Each structure stands twice: as structure tokens, then as C-alpha cells.
XYZ file of C-alpha atoms in Angstrom:
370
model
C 0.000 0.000 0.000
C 0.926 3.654 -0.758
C 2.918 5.807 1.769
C 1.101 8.760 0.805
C -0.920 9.495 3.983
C -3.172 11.354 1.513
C -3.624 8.163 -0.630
C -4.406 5.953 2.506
C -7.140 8.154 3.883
C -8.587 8.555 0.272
C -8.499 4.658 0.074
C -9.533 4.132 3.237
C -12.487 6.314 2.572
C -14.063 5.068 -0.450
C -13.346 1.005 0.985
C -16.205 2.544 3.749
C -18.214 3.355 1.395
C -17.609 0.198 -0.599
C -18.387 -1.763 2.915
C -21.610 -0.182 3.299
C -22.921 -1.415 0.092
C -22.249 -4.386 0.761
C -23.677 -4.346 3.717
C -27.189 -3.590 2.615
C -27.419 -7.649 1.155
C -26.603 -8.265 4.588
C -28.544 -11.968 4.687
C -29.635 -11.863 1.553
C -26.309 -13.392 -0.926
C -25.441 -17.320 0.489
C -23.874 -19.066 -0.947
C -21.933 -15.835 -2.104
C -20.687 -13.015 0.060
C -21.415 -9.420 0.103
C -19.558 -6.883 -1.900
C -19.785 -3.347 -2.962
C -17.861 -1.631 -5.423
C -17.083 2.079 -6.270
C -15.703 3.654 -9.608
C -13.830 6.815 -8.735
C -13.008 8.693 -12.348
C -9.896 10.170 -12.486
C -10.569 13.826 -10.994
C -11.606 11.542 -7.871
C -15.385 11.829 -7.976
C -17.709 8.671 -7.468
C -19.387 7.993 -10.851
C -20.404 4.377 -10.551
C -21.770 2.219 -7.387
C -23.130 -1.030 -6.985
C -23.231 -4.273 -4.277
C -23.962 -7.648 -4.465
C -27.869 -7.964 -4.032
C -28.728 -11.818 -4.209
C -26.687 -15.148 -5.473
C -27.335 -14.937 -9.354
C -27.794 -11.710 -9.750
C -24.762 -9.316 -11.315
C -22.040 -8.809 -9.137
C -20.627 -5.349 -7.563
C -18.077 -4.084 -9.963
C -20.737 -5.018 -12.952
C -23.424 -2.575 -11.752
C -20.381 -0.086 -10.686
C -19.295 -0.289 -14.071
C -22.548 0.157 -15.783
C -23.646 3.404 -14.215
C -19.803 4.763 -14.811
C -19.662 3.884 -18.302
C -16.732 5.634 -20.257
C -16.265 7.675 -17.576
C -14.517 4.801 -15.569
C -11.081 5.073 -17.868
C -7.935 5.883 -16.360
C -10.129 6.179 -13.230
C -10.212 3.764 -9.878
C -12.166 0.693 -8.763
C -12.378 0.001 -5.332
C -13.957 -3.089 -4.597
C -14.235 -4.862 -0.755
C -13.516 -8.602 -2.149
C -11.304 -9.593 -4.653
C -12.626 -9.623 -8.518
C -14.196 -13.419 -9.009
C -12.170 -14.953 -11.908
C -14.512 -17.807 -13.154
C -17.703 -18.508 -14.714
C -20.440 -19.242 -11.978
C -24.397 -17.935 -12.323
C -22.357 -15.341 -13.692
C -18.794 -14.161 -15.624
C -15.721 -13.052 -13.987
C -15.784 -10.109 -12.609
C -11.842 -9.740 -13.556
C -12.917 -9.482 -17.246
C -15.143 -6.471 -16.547
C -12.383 -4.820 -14.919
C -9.261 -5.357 -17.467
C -12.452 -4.483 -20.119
C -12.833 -1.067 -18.594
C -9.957 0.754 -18.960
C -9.908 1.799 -15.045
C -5.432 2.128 -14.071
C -6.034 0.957 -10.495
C -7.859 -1.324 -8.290
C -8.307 -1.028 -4.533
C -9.328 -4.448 -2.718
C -9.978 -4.960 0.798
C -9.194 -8.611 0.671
C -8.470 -11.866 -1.036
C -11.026 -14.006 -1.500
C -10.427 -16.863 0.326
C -12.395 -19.138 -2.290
C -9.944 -21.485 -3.493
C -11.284 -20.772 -6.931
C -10.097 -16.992 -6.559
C -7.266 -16.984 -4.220
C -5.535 -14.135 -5.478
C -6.165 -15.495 -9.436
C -8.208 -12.624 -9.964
C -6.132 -9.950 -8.864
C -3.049 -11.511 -10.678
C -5.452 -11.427 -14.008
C -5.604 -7.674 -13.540
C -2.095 -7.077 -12.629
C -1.199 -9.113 -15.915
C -3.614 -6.517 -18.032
C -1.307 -3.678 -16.727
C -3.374 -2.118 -14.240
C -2.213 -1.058 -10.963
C -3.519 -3.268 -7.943
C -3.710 -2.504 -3.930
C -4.799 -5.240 -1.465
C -5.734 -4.816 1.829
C -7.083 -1.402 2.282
C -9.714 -1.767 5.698
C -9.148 -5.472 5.425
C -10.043 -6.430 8.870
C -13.320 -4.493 8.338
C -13.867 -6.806 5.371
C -13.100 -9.774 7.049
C -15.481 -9.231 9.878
C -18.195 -8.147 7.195
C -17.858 -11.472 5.484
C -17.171 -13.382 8.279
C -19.642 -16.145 7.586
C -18.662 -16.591 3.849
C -14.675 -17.008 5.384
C -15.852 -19.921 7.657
C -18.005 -21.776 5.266
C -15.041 -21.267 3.022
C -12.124 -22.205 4.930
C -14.007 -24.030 7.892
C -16.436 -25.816 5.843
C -19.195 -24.587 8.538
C -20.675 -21.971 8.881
C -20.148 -18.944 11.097
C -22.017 -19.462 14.570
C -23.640 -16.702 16.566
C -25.086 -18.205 19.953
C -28.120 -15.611 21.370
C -29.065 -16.390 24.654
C -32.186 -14.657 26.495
C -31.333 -14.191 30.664
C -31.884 -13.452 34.211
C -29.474 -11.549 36.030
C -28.826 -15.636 37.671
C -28.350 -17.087 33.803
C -31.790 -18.708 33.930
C -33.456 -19.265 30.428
C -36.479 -20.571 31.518
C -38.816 -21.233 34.616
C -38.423 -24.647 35.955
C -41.680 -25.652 33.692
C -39.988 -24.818 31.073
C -41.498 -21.044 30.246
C -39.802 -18.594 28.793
C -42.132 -16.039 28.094
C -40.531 -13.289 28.498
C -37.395 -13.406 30.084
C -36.608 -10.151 27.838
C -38.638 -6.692 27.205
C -40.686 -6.335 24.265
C -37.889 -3.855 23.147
C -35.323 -6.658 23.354
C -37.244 -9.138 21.046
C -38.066 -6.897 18.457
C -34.307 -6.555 18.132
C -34.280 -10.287 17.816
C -35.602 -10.134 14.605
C -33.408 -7.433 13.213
C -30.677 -10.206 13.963
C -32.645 -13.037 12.373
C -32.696 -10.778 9.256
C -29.371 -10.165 8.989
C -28.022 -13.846 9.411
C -28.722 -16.761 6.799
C -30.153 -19.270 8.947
C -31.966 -19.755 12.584
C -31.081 -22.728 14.416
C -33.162 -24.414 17.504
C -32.852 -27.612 19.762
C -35.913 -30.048 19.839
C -36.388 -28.902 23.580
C -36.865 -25.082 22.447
C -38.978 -26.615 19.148
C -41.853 -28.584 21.223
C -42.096 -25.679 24.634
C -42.232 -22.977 21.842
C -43.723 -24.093 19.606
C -41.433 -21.129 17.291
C -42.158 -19.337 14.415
C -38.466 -18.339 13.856
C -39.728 -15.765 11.136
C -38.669 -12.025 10.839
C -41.677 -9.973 11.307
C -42.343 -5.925 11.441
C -39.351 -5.027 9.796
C -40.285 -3.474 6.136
C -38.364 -5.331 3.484
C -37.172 -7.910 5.459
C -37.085 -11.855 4.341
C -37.394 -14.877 6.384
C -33.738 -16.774 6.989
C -33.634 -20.673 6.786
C -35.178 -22.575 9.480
C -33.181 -25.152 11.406
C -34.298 -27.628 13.698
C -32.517 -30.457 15.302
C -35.254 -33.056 16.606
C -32.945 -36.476 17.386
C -36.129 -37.770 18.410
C -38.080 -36.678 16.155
C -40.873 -35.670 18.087
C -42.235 -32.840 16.162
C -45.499 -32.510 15.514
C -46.524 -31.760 11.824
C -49.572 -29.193 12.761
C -46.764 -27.037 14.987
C -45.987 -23.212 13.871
C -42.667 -24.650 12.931
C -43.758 -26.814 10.287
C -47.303 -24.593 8.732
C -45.812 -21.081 8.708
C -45.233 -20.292 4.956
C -41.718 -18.528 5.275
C -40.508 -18.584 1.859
C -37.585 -19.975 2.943
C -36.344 -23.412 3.408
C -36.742 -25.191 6.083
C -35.004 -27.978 8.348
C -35.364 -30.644 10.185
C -32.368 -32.743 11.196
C -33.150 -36.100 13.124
C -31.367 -39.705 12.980
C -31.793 -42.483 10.810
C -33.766 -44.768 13.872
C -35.934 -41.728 14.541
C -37.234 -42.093 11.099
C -38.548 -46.090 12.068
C -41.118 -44.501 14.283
C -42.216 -41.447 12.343
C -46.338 -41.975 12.447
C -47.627 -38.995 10.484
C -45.935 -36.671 7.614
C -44.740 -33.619 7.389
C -46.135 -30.978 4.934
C -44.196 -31.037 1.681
C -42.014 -28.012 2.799
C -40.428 -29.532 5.842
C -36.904 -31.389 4.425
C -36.524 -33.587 6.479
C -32.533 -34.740 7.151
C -31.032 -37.602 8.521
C -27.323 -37.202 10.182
C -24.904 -39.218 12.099
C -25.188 -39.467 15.789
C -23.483 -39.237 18.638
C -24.488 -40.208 22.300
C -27.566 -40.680 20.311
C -28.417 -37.030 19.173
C -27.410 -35.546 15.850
C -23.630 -34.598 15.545
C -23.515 -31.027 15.639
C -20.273 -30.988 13.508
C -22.332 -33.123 11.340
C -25.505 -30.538 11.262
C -23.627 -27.532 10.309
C -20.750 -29.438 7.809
C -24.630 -29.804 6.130
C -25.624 -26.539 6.077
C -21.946 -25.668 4.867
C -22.823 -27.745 1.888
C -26.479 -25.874 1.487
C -24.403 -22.728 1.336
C -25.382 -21.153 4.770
C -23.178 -18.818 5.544
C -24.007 -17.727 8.969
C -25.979 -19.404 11.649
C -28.087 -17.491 14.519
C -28.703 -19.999 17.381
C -31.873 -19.485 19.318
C -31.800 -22.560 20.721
C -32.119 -23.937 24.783
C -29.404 -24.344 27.836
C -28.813 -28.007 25.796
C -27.724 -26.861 22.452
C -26.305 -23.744 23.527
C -24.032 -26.395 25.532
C -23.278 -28.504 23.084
C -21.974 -25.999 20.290
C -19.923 -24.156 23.431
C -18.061 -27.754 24.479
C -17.321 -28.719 20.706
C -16.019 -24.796 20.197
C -18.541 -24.132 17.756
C -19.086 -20.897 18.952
C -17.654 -18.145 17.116
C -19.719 -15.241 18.412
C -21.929 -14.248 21.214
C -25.141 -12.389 22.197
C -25.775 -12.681 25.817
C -29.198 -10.577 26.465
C -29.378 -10.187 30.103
C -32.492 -9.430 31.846
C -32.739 -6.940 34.705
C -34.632 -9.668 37.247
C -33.686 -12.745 38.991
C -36.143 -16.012 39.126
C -33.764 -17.778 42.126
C -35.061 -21.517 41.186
C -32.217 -23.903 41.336
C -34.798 -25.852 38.930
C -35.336 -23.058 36.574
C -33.756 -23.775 33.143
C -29.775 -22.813 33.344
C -28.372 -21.021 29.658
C -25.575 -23.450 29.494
C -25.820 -27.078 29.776
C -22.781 -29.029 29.526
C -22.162 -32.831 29.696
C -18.897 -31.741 31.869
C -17.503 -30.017 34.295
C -15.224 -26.713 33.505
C -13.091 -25.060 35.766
C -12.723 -21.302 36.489
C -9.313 -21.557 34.812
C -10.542 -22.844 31.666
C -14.074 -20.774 31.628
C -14.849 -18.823 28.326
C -13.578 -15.848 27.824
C -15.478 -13.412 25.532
C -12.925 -10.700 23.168
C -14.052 -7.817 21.402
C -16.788 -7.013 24.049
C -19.460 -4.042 23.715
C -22.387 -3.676 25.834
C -25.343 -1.832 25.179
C -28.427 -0.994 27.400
C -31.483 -1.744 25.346
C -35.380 -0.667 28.068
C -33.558 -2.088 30.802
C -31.826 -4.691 29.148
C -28.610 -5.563 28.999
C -27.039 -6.920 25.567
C -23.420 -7.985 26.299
C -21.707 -8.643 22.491
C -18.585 -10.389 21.563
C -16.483 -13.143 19.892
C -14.917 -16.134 21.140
């Protein structure tokens, strides 16, 4: 990258903009990730803009390139991933740019994809243009966070949200949960389902909630996938789960001797999934190397004390909402938000990075990544 302190706050400012873009697909692209693009015309004015809106449709630099037109020669492209340089739903994006007569290219990042991997940006160096990598590349990164893990992981990223008491209780000791949290509180709970590609529950949360896991009162918003892991398969096919319409696919992982005792069918829309077990529940490496291979990007986990568990002890867990409620229940029997098959000592207790905090009505919603 340039020395020119001038340069690097230029670059550094249209990469923002580039991010935000992107960011408006946020939830919207799996299998792909977001990008936005900018075409900066030689005098340093924006004339073209464009991000990534759905899988199949034309990439970033293509609708940056469009609305610049001729006036994108001898200009700049800044783009916040890599140039794709293969035929997928669409053409490389690394034929647009040598096509367009822009003299430099700005990236944030590589994309990790081994079918990129730097080919793109070598394409464009060969074609005589000027290339910078790495401009606000930990800002990328973290935007595209969930297309890096499915990528280089093969799973996708996991955010755990957990809803409780000032004594980490999820639940009464019957089992209710309604509400641990404000109304304030669950209405942002659906800003996050929006944003990630997929919702994932435990069959305990799936038959004492009977869920919905839709987004609802947010205008423009669409539904994410709907996960459900029921070992036992003890669903039933009349629950909100399995007649809410979503327009999205839905779910529902169980084992292969689960399947001898299934009395009554699911509506056409449930896909129903059988993975390997272990202790005789589904393998949770298992359930998300599956929706790795459905092209789920990122997974929000809604689920119970069990699952929540689970994903923590096999170090699933790549990020963290912990929503704490301003009241204590005081049950030893109420429903604890972690619920592990072992012991863990204070020395080797999780410890959250990257923390914010933010008071939401009189909640509290602690943020972070593990």
C-alpha cells in the first residue's frame, strides 16, 4: 500500500463506502458473500456504485461499471472482495475490470475461495493495471465473516443468542420462557434473524415454543432458513414450525432410527434430514458441515441451555449475544443457559474478546467473539 498518507485516507475512505454497500445484502447473498464496489473517475469523484444484491444476480463491480460507463477510464475501482475470476451464475468479474480501462484497483481482501485466491487480482495485474490489497481489510473480514468460515471451515459462522436473568436462567423450571426479555429486546431479535442466513433451535426449544423463527415488522425484510434439530423426532406436523409459509427453506435434522417410528408426515415443505449421531443425538459438527454444503453462511442460534451447551463444548461458537435481563427467578430448577455434559473449571471458563455492551429498556445486551 501507498505511503502517501493522503492516498491511505482517500483509500480508506471510499473502501467505507464500498463496505456499506455491501452491507445492505446483509442476509440476503449465500452461498456468495457481500460486496460493494465504487468507480472513482480520475478527478476523484464517485461515478459508478453497486453491491452484491442476491446469489445470481450481477455482481458489484458489474453494476459499478454500468452506471460509470466511459467515464470509468484511467479512473479507480475500489472493490471490498477480490474480482471473481470464473464462470459461476455469472462471468468473472476480472474481465469487466481489465475491459474497462480503469489504471487501479483497490481491494480490501483476497477471496479466500480457493477458486479466486488471489487469481483474480493476478489477471488484472497481468492486463497492466495497478492493484492494492488490503485497504480496511479487517473491516472486510469481519463483514464477510460467515462466507470465510463456510469457506475455509467448511461450517458456517455461529452466533449463539441467549435470552437471561441476572442468575443465567433461560427458563422457569416448567420450562417457560415467556418473556425473560422486554418487548424492546425481542423486536431486536428479529433485526438479527434478518441479517443472518439461517436460525437454528434444539428439539427442547422446538416442542415448549412451539417457534415461528420468522422475521416480522421489519419493512423489506425476508425470512432466513429454518433449522431444527429433533434427534427424536418428536415434532409434531400441525406445529408453527412446520405450517408457517416462510418462503424460505426449512429444516429438520433427526437420525436415521428416529425415522422407524415417524407416524404422520410432514407438509411437503419440511426437508426432512437424517445425520450421524453421537451419544444418540445428531452430531452437531455433522448438522452444520450440512448446512456448509447448502451454502449457509451464517448461523443465529436461538436454541435452549442443551444446544447452547453442546456448540460451546465442541467450540462451535464463534460469536456471542448474551441478552441479560434486569430480574432474577432464584429456582435452582429453573432452566440454566448453558448445559454441559462436563464439568469446567474457572481456569478454563470462556472468555469473551471484542466485548461491547449496550443498554437496550432495561436490558442488557453484552456482544462479543470467542
Amino acid at each position: 500500500m501507498s505511503d502517501d498518507p493522503r492516498l491511505v485516507e482517500r483509500d480508506q475512505s471510499f473502501m467505507q463506502i464500498c463496505l456499506d454497500l455491501a452491507q445492505q445484502a446483509e442476509g440476503r447473498t449465500h452461498p456468495n458473500p457481500m460486496v460493494g464496489a465504487l468507480v472513482v473517475d480520475a478527478h476523484g469523484e464517485i461515478v459508478g456504485r453497486g453491491f452484491h444484491k442476491k446469489s445470481g444476480t450481477p455482481h458489484a463491480e458489474v453494476y459499478a461499471f454500468e452506471e460509470a460507463g466511459e467515464r470509468a477510464k484511467e479512473g479507480t475501482l475500489y472493490v471490498s472482495l477480490e474480482p471473481c475470476c470464473h464462470f459461476g451464475k455469472t462471468p468473472p468479474c476480472s474481465q469487466s475490470v481489465t475491459e474497462s480501462g480503469v489504471k487501479r484497483v483497490v481491494a480490501a481482501m483476497v477471496d479466500p475461495n480457493p477458486k479466486v485466491a488471489g487469481q483474480g487480482l493476478a489477471q488484472i495485474r497481468q492486463a497492466g493495471i495497478d492493484v492494492t490489497v488490503g485497504v480496511l481489510q479487517k473491516e472486510a473480514e469481519w463483514l464477510n465473516r460467515g462466507f470465510i468460515s463456510r469457506i475455509t471451515k467448511n461450517r458456517p459462522w455461529v452466533c449463539l443468542k441467549m435470552a437471561l436473568t441476572l442468575d443465567g436462567r433461560i427458563a422457569d423450571r416448567t420450562g417457560s420462557s415467556r418473556w425473560v426479555t422486554n418487548a424492546e429486546s425481542r423486536k431486536k431479535v428479529h433485526q438479527l434473524r434478518n441479517k443472518f442466513d439461517a436460525v437454528l433451535i434444539g428439539g427442547n426449544t422446538l416442542k415448549l415454543d412451539d417457534p415461528e423463527l420468522t422475521v416480522r415488522d421489519i419493512p423489506g425484510a425476508r425470512n432466513p432458513v429454518r433449522v431444527a434439530i429433533d434427534s427424536r423426532l418428536e415434532l409434531k406436523p400441525d406445529s408453527r414450525f412446520c405450517t408457517v409459509e416462510t418462503g424460505a427453506r426449512t429444516f429438520l435434522l433427526t437420525l436415521q432410527e428416529s425415522m422407524h417410528s415417524l407416524s404422520s408426515t410432514y407438509p411437503q415443505a419440511v426437508e426432512l434430514v437424517v445425520l450421524p449421531a453421537t451419544n444418540a443425538n445428531v452430531n452437531i459438527n455433522s448438522a452444520l458441515q450440512f448446512l456448509a454444503e447448502q451454502g449457509v453462511n451464517s448461523v443465529l442460534c436461538e436454541g435452549g441451555g442443551k444446544l447452547a451447551g453442546s456448540l460451546m463444548q465442541a467450540g462451535l461458537v464463534d460469536e456471542v449475544y448474551w441478552v441479560v435481563a434486569t430480574k432474577f427467578l432464584g429456582d435452582r430448577e429453573a432452566i440454566s443457559a448453558l448445559q454441559l455434559d462436563s464439568s469446567v473449571s474457572l481456569a478454563d471458563a470462556w472468555q469473551l474478546k471484542s466485548v461491547t455492551t449496550e443498554m437496550l429498556a432495561g436490558d442488557i445486551w453484552i456482544h462479543g467473539t470467542l
